[in-house]
Amino acid sequence: MLTIATGNKAVAAAVKAARPGVIAAYPITPQTEIVEQIADYVTDGDLESRYIPVESEHSAMAACIGASAGGVRTFTATSSHGLLYMHEMVHWAAGARLPIVMANVNRALGPGWNTWAEHTDAFSQRDTGWLQVFVGTVQEAYDATLMAFKIAENERVLLPVMVNQDGFALSHIMQSLETVEIGDFLPPFHLPHAIDTENPCGYGPMTGPADYFRFRWDIERSMRDARGVIADVEREFAERFGRTYGPTEDYRCEDADVVVVAVGTLGKEAEMAIDRLRDEGVKAGSMRLRWFRPFPDLDLSGRDVVVIDRDYSFGFGGVVAHSIRSKTGIEPYSVIAGLGGQEVTYNDIADFVRNRRPGEETWFGVSDHV
Amino acid sequence: MSGNRIAKLSLQLMTIIEERSVNNLSAIPKEEYLYKCTSACAGCSSSLCLRYVLKAAGPDSVLVVPACCTSVIQGMYPGTAMNVPVYNIAFAAAAACASGMSDAFATLGRETNVIVYAGDGGTVDIGIQALSGAFERGTNFLYICYDNEAYGNTGMQRSGSTPLGARTTTTPGGKPTAKKDLDRIVEAHNPPYMATACSAYPLDLYKKVKKALSIEGPKFIHILAPCPPGWRYPTEKTVEMGKLAVKTAQWILYEREFGKLTINGPSKAAMKKPAPLEDYIKSQGRFKNLSPEIFDLMRQQVEQNIQRLSREEAGVC
C-alpha cells in the first residue's frame, strides 16, 4: 500500500508487520513517535503484542532480554541518552545471543541539550556485538526494520540488530512509503536456546576464561557469517518486494575519480552534490555506508575519498574516516560536519569535494584544515 | 461472578487447604532443585532459603538472578547447582528482565513461575528503580529479596539495608544511618501479596512462597538471611541468629494480602514480650563496641515497628 509517513511512522509500521510478542520501550525525543504509534496499534487491536511501558531504557533492554529469552520476538526503540543509559544491557543482549531489534533515532549527546541528528550515540555502541544499519529514506527505514528481524533471528547470526535513522532529518520527514504484505517473509520466531523448564540450564552464569573466550569468538564468527546472511535476506527482499539494498548505496561511482562516503541523510544529500559536480565535469560519486557492523569490504582503490563524519572520537578522529583508513589503507579527506544537527547542504558537500585535501581533517564551519 | 474471579477464589481455597496440610517440615516435597556442594559459604542461610523457595515453586519455574551471592552459589559454567532454569542478569535489571519474561510466557500461554531471587544491594539500592517500575506496572511475578544486610558477594560493604551501627568494610566505624525500610516502599505500590520471612523459619517461608505464587500480579517476599562471615558469628549459629532476630522483634514476620496485615505466629509472641535486644546484638561481631546511644536508638526502632504493625493489624492506623 502506498502512503506517506515519517521515518518514525515507517518503523512503527514495520514493527506492526513483524508482530513481536513483546515490545518494551521508554520515550525519548526524537524517537517518541515510534512508541506512541506502537501503543496506538496495541490499544486499537491492530497489533497483538504485549507493550511494556518501562520506567527507563535500562529496563527497556532488560525486559527485551527477558522476553526474547522467554521465546518471543521483541522490539524496542530509543535514541541518544536513552541508548547510552541502556548501554550495559546492550552488551548483555548480544552476549546472551538474543535477536532483539532496536530502532535508534540518532541524536546528539548532552551537555548542552541537543535533540538533533548526530551518529555518536550509535557509534559509541560499536563494540557491543550488535549489527548496525543506517538508513537514508523513510522507505528504507521500513524495509530495513523488517529485514532486521529476519537477519537477527537467522540461526547463523542470533545477534541483535540496531536500525539507525537520523533524528528529525529523517525521523520527522514525510516521504512516500510503500508497505508490503509480509506473507511468510518472516518465519515464526524460534530461539534454539529459549528458556525451557523441561531442560533446566544456567544462562550467563560465572564463566571461566577458556569458555568466556570461546563465547566471544562465537560472537565474532556470527558477525562474519552475518555478511552472507544480510546479503541473502536483502536478495530475498528484492525478489519479493522489488527494492534492492546492499552494504553501501553507490551513486555514480563506476567511473568516479573521487568518492564521497557518508552515513544516513548526509549520504542521500551527497547524491545531489554529485549531480552538481558531474555537471561541472568532475567525475564524482557517492557511497552511502549502510552497514556499519559488520563493516563491509569497500572498493575505493585508485580514487580520492572524502569522508563526512557526523560524529567524533575525541583525541582520535572521525569514526567513519578512520574505519575507511584502516579497512582500505586510503588516506581520506576527513570532514567533520553536521554535529548536533548542523545544517549541511549539497552545495557544502560539493565544496568538500572541490576543496579536498587527502590526509587532512576539517571541522566544517568551525576550523578550516586542522 | 466472572470466570477469572471464580478461578482466583478456587485457587485461594486450594492454597488454604494445602497450607493446613503442610504444617510440619516432613510435609515439604522431597524433590531437590538446589543440589549439594554449591560454592556457598559454610552456614549460608540464603541458600537454605533458596532450597525451600524452589521446593515451594516446583519445576515449572525460572529464577532471575542479578549480581548477588546466588550468582556465585549456582556454580560455574558448564555446571549448575540448580534444577530449574536460572537467568542471570545485570545488577540493576532483575525486575525488568522478569517483567519481559513474564509477558513472554503470558504471550505463549505458559504458566511458568517467574521468580526474582535478589540480594539486598540488588533490591534496595541499584535495583530499586526496576523493582518499583515492575510493581507499578502490575507485572505477574514473585520478587524475593534475601537480605543479609550488606554487599556480601563483594566482601561485605554497606548497603542501604545495613542496619544502624553495623560495621562493614565501608563502614568500619559502624553505619551512621538506619536501614532503609524496603517493605514500606514496596507496600506503597499496593501489591496483592507481600510478606517478610526469615531463614530460621523454613515452613513459614515455604507457605508464603506457595501462597504468593497462587496470586496473580506482583508479589514480594523479604527474607532476613543471616550471614556468618558478614555478621561475624560462628557458622553453626545461622539458624539461632535468625530465631534471635525474630524473638527480639528486630525482624517481624508478617503477610499483607490485598492490603490486610497478618502478623505470623512466632512474631505474635515476640511483639508482646520481645527477648532482650542485647542477645541479638552481642552475638554478632559486626555490632562490636556499639555505643549505648546507638543501642538505645535501635531499641526505640524495634519498639516503633512493633507499635506501627500492631496498630495496623488492629485496624487503628
CSV table of N, CA, C and O in Angstrom, one decimal, chain A residues 21-22 50-56 58-59 62-67 69-72 85 88-89 92 96 98 195-197 199-208 211 214-215, chain B residues 59-62 71-72 74-80 82-93 96-97 99-101 103-108 110 112 129-130 133-134 137:
chain,number,residue,atom,x,y,z
A,21,GLY,N,6.2,-10.4,20.0
A,21,GLY,CA,5.3,-10.8,21.1
A,21,GLY,C,5.4,-9.8,22.2
A,21,GLY,O,4.4,-9.5,22.9
A,22,VAL,N,6.6,-9.2,22.4
A,22,VAL,CA,6.7,-8.2,23.5
A,22,VAL,C,7.5,-7.0,22.9
A,22,VAL,O,8.5,-7.1,22.2
A,50,ARG,N,2.4,-7.6,23.5
A,50,ARG,CA,2.3,-7.0,24.9
A,50,ARG,C,3.3,-5.8,24.9
A,50,ARG,O,4.5,-6.0,24.6
A,51,TYR,N,2.8,-4.7,25.3
A,51,TYR,CA,3.6,-3.5,25.3
A,51,TYR,C,3.9,-3.1,26.7
A,51,TYR,O,3.0,-2.9,27.5
A,52,ILE,N,5.2,-3.1,27.1
A,52,ILE,CA,5.6,-2.9,28.4
A,52,ILE,C,6.2,-1.4,28.5
A,52,ILE,O,7.2,-1.2,28.0
A,53,PRO,N,5.4,-0.6,29.2
A,53,PRO,CA,5.8,0.8,29.3
A,53,PRO,C,6.8,1.0,30.4
A,53,PRO,O,6.4,1.4,31.5
A,54,VAL,N,8.0,0.6,30.2
A,54,VAL,CA,9.0,0.5,31.3
A,54,VAL,C,9.4,1.9,31.8
A,54,VAL,O,9.0,2.9,31.2
A,55,GLU,N,10.1,1.9,32.9
A,55,GLU,CA,10.4,3.2,33.6
A,55,GLU,C,11.8,3.7,33.2
A,55,GLU,O,12.2,4.8,33.7
A,56,SER,N,12.5,3.0,32.3
A,56,SER,CA,13.8,3.6,31.9
A,56,SER,C,14.3,2.7,30.7
A,56,SER,O,13.8,1.6,30.4
A,58,HIS,N,17.3,1.4,30.5
A,58,HIS,CA,18.0,0.2,31.0
A,58,HIS,C,17.0,-0.9,31.2
A,58,HIS,O,17.2,-2.1,30.8
A,59,SER,N,15.8,-0.6,31.7
A,59,SER,CA,14.8,-1.6,31.9
A,59,SER,C,14.2,-2.0,30.6
A,59,SER,O,13.7,-3.2,30.5
A,62,ALA,N,16.5,-4.6,29.4
A,62,ALA,CA,16.4,-5.8,30.3
A,62,ALA,C,15.1,-6.5,30.0
A,62,ALA,O,15.1,-7.8,30.0
A,63,ALA,N,14.0,-5.8,29.8
A,63,ALA,CA,12.7,-6.5,29.6
A,63,ALA,C,12.7,-7.2,28.2
A,63,ALA,O,12.2,-8.3,28.1
A,64,CYS,N,13.4,-6.6,27.2
A,64,CYS,CA,13.5,-7.3,25.9
A,64,CYS,C,14.4,-8.5,26.1
A,64,CYS,O,14.1,-9.6,25.4
A,65,ILE,N,15.4,-8.5,26.9
A,65,ILE,CA,16.2,-9.6,27.1
A,65,ILE,C,15.4,-10.8,27.7
A,65,ILE,O,15.4,-11.9,27.3
A,66,GLY,N,14.7,-10.4,28.8
A,66,GLY,CA,13.8,-11.4,29.4
A,66,GLY,C,12.8,-12.0,28.5
A,66,GLY,O,12.6,-13.2,28.5
A,67,ALA,N,12.2,-11.2,27.7
A,67,ALA,CA,11.1,-11.6,26.8
A,67,ALA,C,11.7,-12.5,25.7
A,67,ALA,O,11.2,-13.5,25.3
A,69,ALA,N,14.5,-14.2,25.7
A,69,ALA,CA,15.0,-15.4,26.2
A,69,ALA,C,13.8,-16.3,26.6
A,69,ALA,O,13.9,-17.5,26.5
A,70,GLY,N,12.7,-15.7,26.9
A,70,GLY,CA,11.4,-16.4,27.1
A,70,GLY,C,10.8,-17.0,25.9
A,70,GLY,O,9.9,-17.8,26.0
A,71,GLY,N,11.3,-16.6,24.7
A,71,GLY,CA,10.9,-17.2,23.5
A,71,GLY,C,10.0,-16.5,22.6
A,71,GLY,O,9.3,-17.1,21.7
A,72,VAL,N,10.0,-15.1,22.6
A,72,VAL,CA,9.2,-14.4,21.7
A,72,VAL,C,10.0,-13.3,21.0
A,72,VAL,O,11.0,-12.8,21.5
A,85,TYR,N,22.0,5.1,28.3
A,85,TYR,CA,21.6,4.7,29.6
A,85,TYR,C,21.4,3.1,29.6
A,85,TYR,O,21.6,2.5,30.6
A,88,GLU,N,24.8,-0.9,29.3
A,88,GLU,CA,25.2,-2.2,29.9
A,88,GLU,C,24.3,-3.3,29.3
A,88,GLU,O,24.8,-4.4,29.1
A,89,MET,N,23.0,-3.1,29.2
A,89,MET,CA,22.2,-4.1,28.7
A,89,MET,C,22.3,-4.4,27.2
A,89,MET,O,22.0,-5.4,26.7
A,92,TRP,N,24.7,-6.9,27.1
A,92,TRP,CA,24.2,-8.1,27.6
A,92,TRP,C,23.4,-8.8,26.6
A,92,TRP,O,23.4,-10.1,26.4
A,96,ALA,N,24.1,-12.5,25.3
A,96,ALA,CA,23.1,-13.6,25.5
A,96,ALA,C,22.6,-14.1,24.2
A,96,ALA,O,21.7,-15.0,24.3
A,98,LEU,N,20.7,-12.8,21.8
A,98,LEU,CA,19.2,-12.6,21.6
A,98,LEU,C,18.9,-11.7,20.4
A,98,LEU,O,19.5,-10.6,20.3
A,195,ILE,N,14.3,-20.3,27.0
A,195,ILE,CA,14.2,-20.9,28.4
A,195,ILE,C,13.2,-22.1,28.3
A,195,ILE,O,12.1,-21.9,27.8
A,196,ASP,N,13.7,-23.2,28.8
A,196,ASP,CA,12.8,-24.4,28.8
A,196,ASP,C,12.9,-25.1,30.2
A,196,ASP,O,14.0,-25.6,30.6
A,197,THR,N,11.8,-25.1,30.9
A,197,THR,CA,11.8,-25.6,32.3
A,197,THR,C,11.9,-27.2,32.2
A,197,THR,O,12.2,-27.8,33.3
A,199,ASN,N,14.2,-28.6,30.5
A,199,ASN,CA,15.6,-28.8,30.3
A,199,ASN,C,16.3,-27.6,31.0
A,199,ASN,O,16.8,-26.7,30.4
A,200,PRO,N,16.4,-27.7,32.4
A,200,PRO,CA,16.9,-26.5,33.1
A,200,PRO,C,18.4,-26.3,32.9
A,200,PRO,O,19.2,-27.2,33.0
A,201,CYS,N,18.7,-25.1,32.5
A,201,CYS,CA,20.1,-24.7,32.3
A,201,CYS,C,20.4,-23.4,33.0
A,201,CYS,O,19.4,-22.6,33.3
A,202,GLY,N,21.6,-23.1,33.2
A,202,GLY,CA,22.1,-21.8,33.8
A,202,GLY,C,22.4,-20.9,32.6
A,202,GLY,O,23.1,-21.3,31.7
A,203,TYR,N,21.8,-19.8,32.5
A,203,TYR,CA,22.1,-18.8,31.4
A,203,TYR,C,23.0,-17.7,32.0
A,203,TYR,O,22.6,-17.0,32.9
A,204,GLY,N,24.1,-17.6,31.4
A,204,GLY,CA,25.0,-16.5,31.8
A,204,GLY,C,25.6,-16.6,33.2
A,204,GLY,O,25.7,-15.6,33.9
A,205,PRO,N,25.9,-17.8,33.6
A,205,PRO,CA,26.5,-17.9,35.0
A,205,PRO,C,27.9,-17.6,35.0
A,205,PRO,O,28.5,-17.2,33.9
A,206,MET,N,28.6,-17.7,36.1
A,206,MET,CA,30.0,-17.5,36.2
A,206,MET,C,30.7,-18.4,35.1
A,206,MET,O,30.4,-19.5,35.0
A,207,THR,N,31.6,-17.8,34.4
A,207,THR,CA,32.2,-18.5,33.3
A,207,THR,C,33.7,-18.2,33.3
A,207,THR,O,34.2,-17.1,33.3
A,208,GLY,N,34.5,-19.3,33.2
A,208,GLY,CA,36.0,-19.2,33.3
A,208,GLY,C,36.6,-18.6,32.0
A,208,GLY,O,35.9,-18.6,31.0
A,211,ASP,N,36.1,-20.7,28.5
A,211,ASP,CA,34.8,-20.7,27.9
A,211,ASP,C,34.4,-19.3,27.5
A,211,ASP,O,33.8,-19.1,26.4
A,214,ARG,N,35.9,-18.4,24.2
A,214,ARG,CA,35.2,-19.1,23.1
A,214,ARG,C,33.9,-18.4,22.8
A,214,ARG,O,33.5,-18.3,21.6
A,215,PHE,N,33.1,-18.0,23.8
A,215,PHE,CA,31.9,-17.3,23.6
A,215,PHE,C,32.1,-16.0,22.8
A,215,PHE,O,31.3,-15.7,22.0
B,59,PRO,N,9.0,-27.4,39.6
B,59,PRO,CA,9.9,-27.4,38.5
B,59,PRO,C,9.5,-26.5,37.4
B,59,PRO,O,10.4,-26.1,36.6
B,60,ASP,N,8.3,-26.1,37.3
B,60,ASP,CA,7.9,-25.1,36.2
B,60,ASP,C,8.1,-23.7,36.6
B,60,ASP,O,7.2,-22.9,36.7
B,61,SER,N,9.4,-23.4,37.0
B,61,SER,CA,9.8,-22.1,37.5
B,61,SER,C,11.1,-21.7,36.9
B,61,SER,O,11.9,-22.5,36.5
B,62,VAL,N,11.2,-20.3,36.7
B,62,VAL,CA,12.5,-19.8,36.3
B,62,VAL,C,13.0,-18.8,37.4
B,62,VAL,O,12.2,-18.0,37.9
B,71,SER,N,24.6,-15.5,42.3
B,71,SER,CA,25.3,-15.6,41.1
B,71,SER,C,26.5,-16.6,41.2
B,71,SER,O,26.9,-17.3,40.2
B,72,VAL,N,27.1,-16.6,42.4
B,72,VAL,CA,28.3,-17.5,42.6
B,72,VAL,C,27.8,-18.9,43.1
B,72,VAL,O,28.4,-19.9,42.6
B,74,GLN,N,25.4,-20.7,42.5
B,74,GLN,CA,24.8,-21.6,41.5
B,74,GLN,C,25.8,-22.4,40.7
B,74,GLN,O,25.5,-23.4,40.0
B,75,GLY,N,27.1,-22.1,40.9
B,75,GLY,CA,28.2,-22.8,40.2
B,75,GLY,C,28.6,-22.2,38.9
B,75,GLY,O,28.1,-21.2,38.4
B,76,MET,N,29.7,-22.8,38.4
B,76,MET,CA,30.3,-22.2,37.2
B,76,MET,C,30.0,-23.0,35.9
B,76,MET,O,29.8,-24.2,35.9
B,77,TYR,N,29.8,-22.2,34.8
B,77,TYR,CA,29.6,-22.9,33.5
B,77,TYR,C,30.7,-23.9,33.2
B,77,TYR,O,31.8,-23.7,33.5
B,78,PRO,N,30.3,-25.1,32.7
B,78,PRO,CA,29.0,-25.5,32.2
B,78,PRO,C,28.2,-26.2,33.3
B,78,PRO,O,27.1,-26.7,33.0
B,79,GLY,N,28.6,-26.2,34.5
B,79,GLY,CA,27.8,-26.9,35.6
B,79,GLY,C,26.8,-26.0,36.1
B,79,GLY,O,26.8,-24.7,35.9
B,80,THR,N,25.8,-26.5,36.8
B,80,THR,CA,24.8,-25.7,37.5
B,80,THR,C,24.4,-26.5,38.8
B,80,THR,O,24.2,-27.7,38.7
B,82,MET,N,21.5,-25.9,40.1
B,82,MET,CA,20.1,-25.7,40.2
B,82,MET,C,19.4,-26.7,39.2
B,82,MET,O,19.9,-26.9,38.1
B,83,ASN,N,18.2,-27.1,39.6
B,83,ASN,CA,17.4,-27.9,38.8
B,83,ASN,C,16.2,-27.2,38.2
B,83,ASN,O,15.2,-27.8,37.9
B,84,VAL,N,16.3,-25.9,38.1
B,84,VAL,CA,15.4,-25.1,37.4
B,84,VAL,C,16.2,-24.1,36.5
B,84,VAL,O,17.4,-23.9,36.9
B,85,PRO,N,15.7,-23.6,35.4
B,85,PRO,CA,16.5,-22.6,34.6
B,85,PRO,C,16.8,-21.4,35.5
B,85,PRO,O,15.9,-20.9,36.2
B,86,VAL,N,18.0,-20.9,35.4
B,86,VAL,CA,18.4,-19.7,36.1
B,86,VAL,C,18.9,-18.7,35.1
B,86,VAL,O,19.8,-18.9,34.3
B,87,TYR,N,18.2,-17.5,35.0
B,87,TYR,CA,18.6,-16.5,34.1
B,87,TYR,C,19.4,-15.4,34.8
B,87,TYR,O,18.8,-14.7,35.6
B,88,ASN,N,20.7,-15.4,34.6
B,88,ASN,CA,21.5,-14.3,35.2
B,88,ASN,C,21.4,-13.0,34.4
B,88,ASN,O,21.4,-13.0,33.2
B,89,ILE,N,21.3,-11.9,35.2
B,89,ILE,CA,21.1,-10.6,34.5
B,89,ILE,C,21.9,-9.6,35.3
B,89,ILE,O,22.3,-9.8,36.5
B,90,ALA,N,22.1,-8.4,34.7
B,90,ALA,CA,23.0,-7.4,35.3
B,90,ALA,C,22.3,-6.9,36.6
B,90,ALA,O,21.1,-7.0,36.8
B,91,PHE,N,23.1,-6.3,37.4
B,91,PHE,CA,22.8,-5.9,38.8
B,91,PHE,C,21.5,-5.2,38.9
B,91,PHE,O,20.6,-5.5,39.8
B,92,ALA,N,21.3,-4.2,38.1
B,92,ALA,CA,20.1,-3.3,38.3
B,92,ALA,C,18.9,-3.8,37.5
B,92,ALA,O,17.8,-3.1,37.6
B,93,ALA,N,19.0,-4.9,36.9
B,93,ALA,CA,18.0,-5.2,35.8
B,93,ALA,C,17.0,-6.4,36.1
B,93,ALA,O,16.2,-6.7,35.3
B,96,ALA,N,13.1,-5.8,35.8
B,96,ALA,CA,12.7,-5.5,34.4
B,96,ALA,C,12.9,-6.8,33.5
B,96,ALA,O,12.0,-7.0,32.7
B,97,CYS,N,13.9,-7.5,33.7
B,97,CYS,CA,14.1,-8.7,32.9
B,97,CYS,C,13.0,-9.7,33.2
B,97,CYS,O,12.4,-10.3,32.3
B,99,SER,N,10.0,-8.9,34.1
B,99,SER,CA,8.8,-8.3,33.5
B,99,SER,C,8.7,-8.8,32.1
B,99,SER,O,7.6,-9.2,31.7
B,100,GLY,N,9.8,-8.7,31.3
B,100,GLY,CA,9.7,-9.1,29.9
B,100,GLY,C,9.5,-10.6,29.9
B,100,GLY,O,8.7,-11.1,29.0
B,101,MET,N,10.1,-11.4,30.7
B,101,MET,CA,10.0,-12.8,30.7
B,101,MET,C,8.5,-13.2,31.0
B,101,MET,O,7.9,-14.1,30.4
B,103,ASP,N,5.8,-11.5,30.6
B,103,ASP,CA,5.0,-11.2,29.5
B,103,ASP,C,5.2,-12.1,28.3
B,103,ASP,O,4.2,-12.5,27.6
B,104,ALA,N,6.4,-12.6,28.1
B,104,ALA,CA,6.7,-13.5,27.0
B,104,ALA,C,5.9,-14.8,27.3
B,104,ALA,O,5.3,-15.4,26.4
B,105,PHE,N,6.0,-15.3,28.6
B,105,PHE,CA,5.3,-16.6,28.9
B,105,PHE,C,3.8,-16.4,28.8
B,105,PHE,O,3.1,-17.3,28.3
B,106,ALA,N,3.3,-15.2,29.2
B,106,ALA,CA,1.8,-15.0,29.0
B,106,ALA,C,1.5,-15.0,27.5
B,106,ALA,O,0.4,-15.6,27.2
B,107,THR,N,2.3,-14.4,26.7
B,107,THR,CA,2.1,-14.4,25.2
B,107,THR,C,2.0,-15.9,24.7
B,107,THR,O,1.2,-16.2,23.8
B,108,LEU,N,2.9,-16.7,25.2
B,108,LEU,CA,2.9,-18.1,24.8
B,108,LEU,C,1.9,-19.0,25.5
B,108,LEU,O,1.9,-20.2,25.3
B,110,ARG,N,2.1,-19.9,28.6
B,110,ARG,CA,2.7,-20.7,29.6
B,110,ARG,C,2.5,-20.1,31.0
B,110,ARG,O,2.5,-18.9,31.2
B,112,THR,N,4.5,-20.8,33.6
B,112,THR,CA,5.8,-20.9,34.3
B,112,THR,C,5.9,-19.7,35.4
B,112,THR,O,5.7,-18.6,35.1
B,129,GLN,N,14.8,0.9,41.2
B,129,GLN,CA,14.0,1.6,40.1
B,129,GLN,C,13.3,0.5,39.3
B,129,GLN,O,12.1,0.7,39.1
B,130,ALA,N,14.0,-0.5,38.9
B,130,ALA,CA,13.4,-1.6,38.1
B,130,ALA,C,12.3,-2.3,39.0
B,130,ALA,O,11.2,-2.6,38.5
B,133,GLY,N,9.2,0.0,39.1
B,133,GLY,CA,8.6,0.0,37.8
B,133,GLY,C,7.7,-1.3,37.6
B,133,GLY,O,6.6,-1.2,37.2
B,134,ALA,N,8.4,-2.4,37.9
B,134,ALA,CA,7.7,-3.7,37.7
B,134,ALA,C,6.4,-3.8,38.6
B,134,ALA,O,5.4,-4.3,38.1
B,137,ARG,N,3.6,-1.5,37.3
B,137,ARG,CA,3.0,-2.0,36.1
B,137,ARG,C,2.2,-3.2,36.3
B,137,ARG,O,1.5,-3.8,35.4
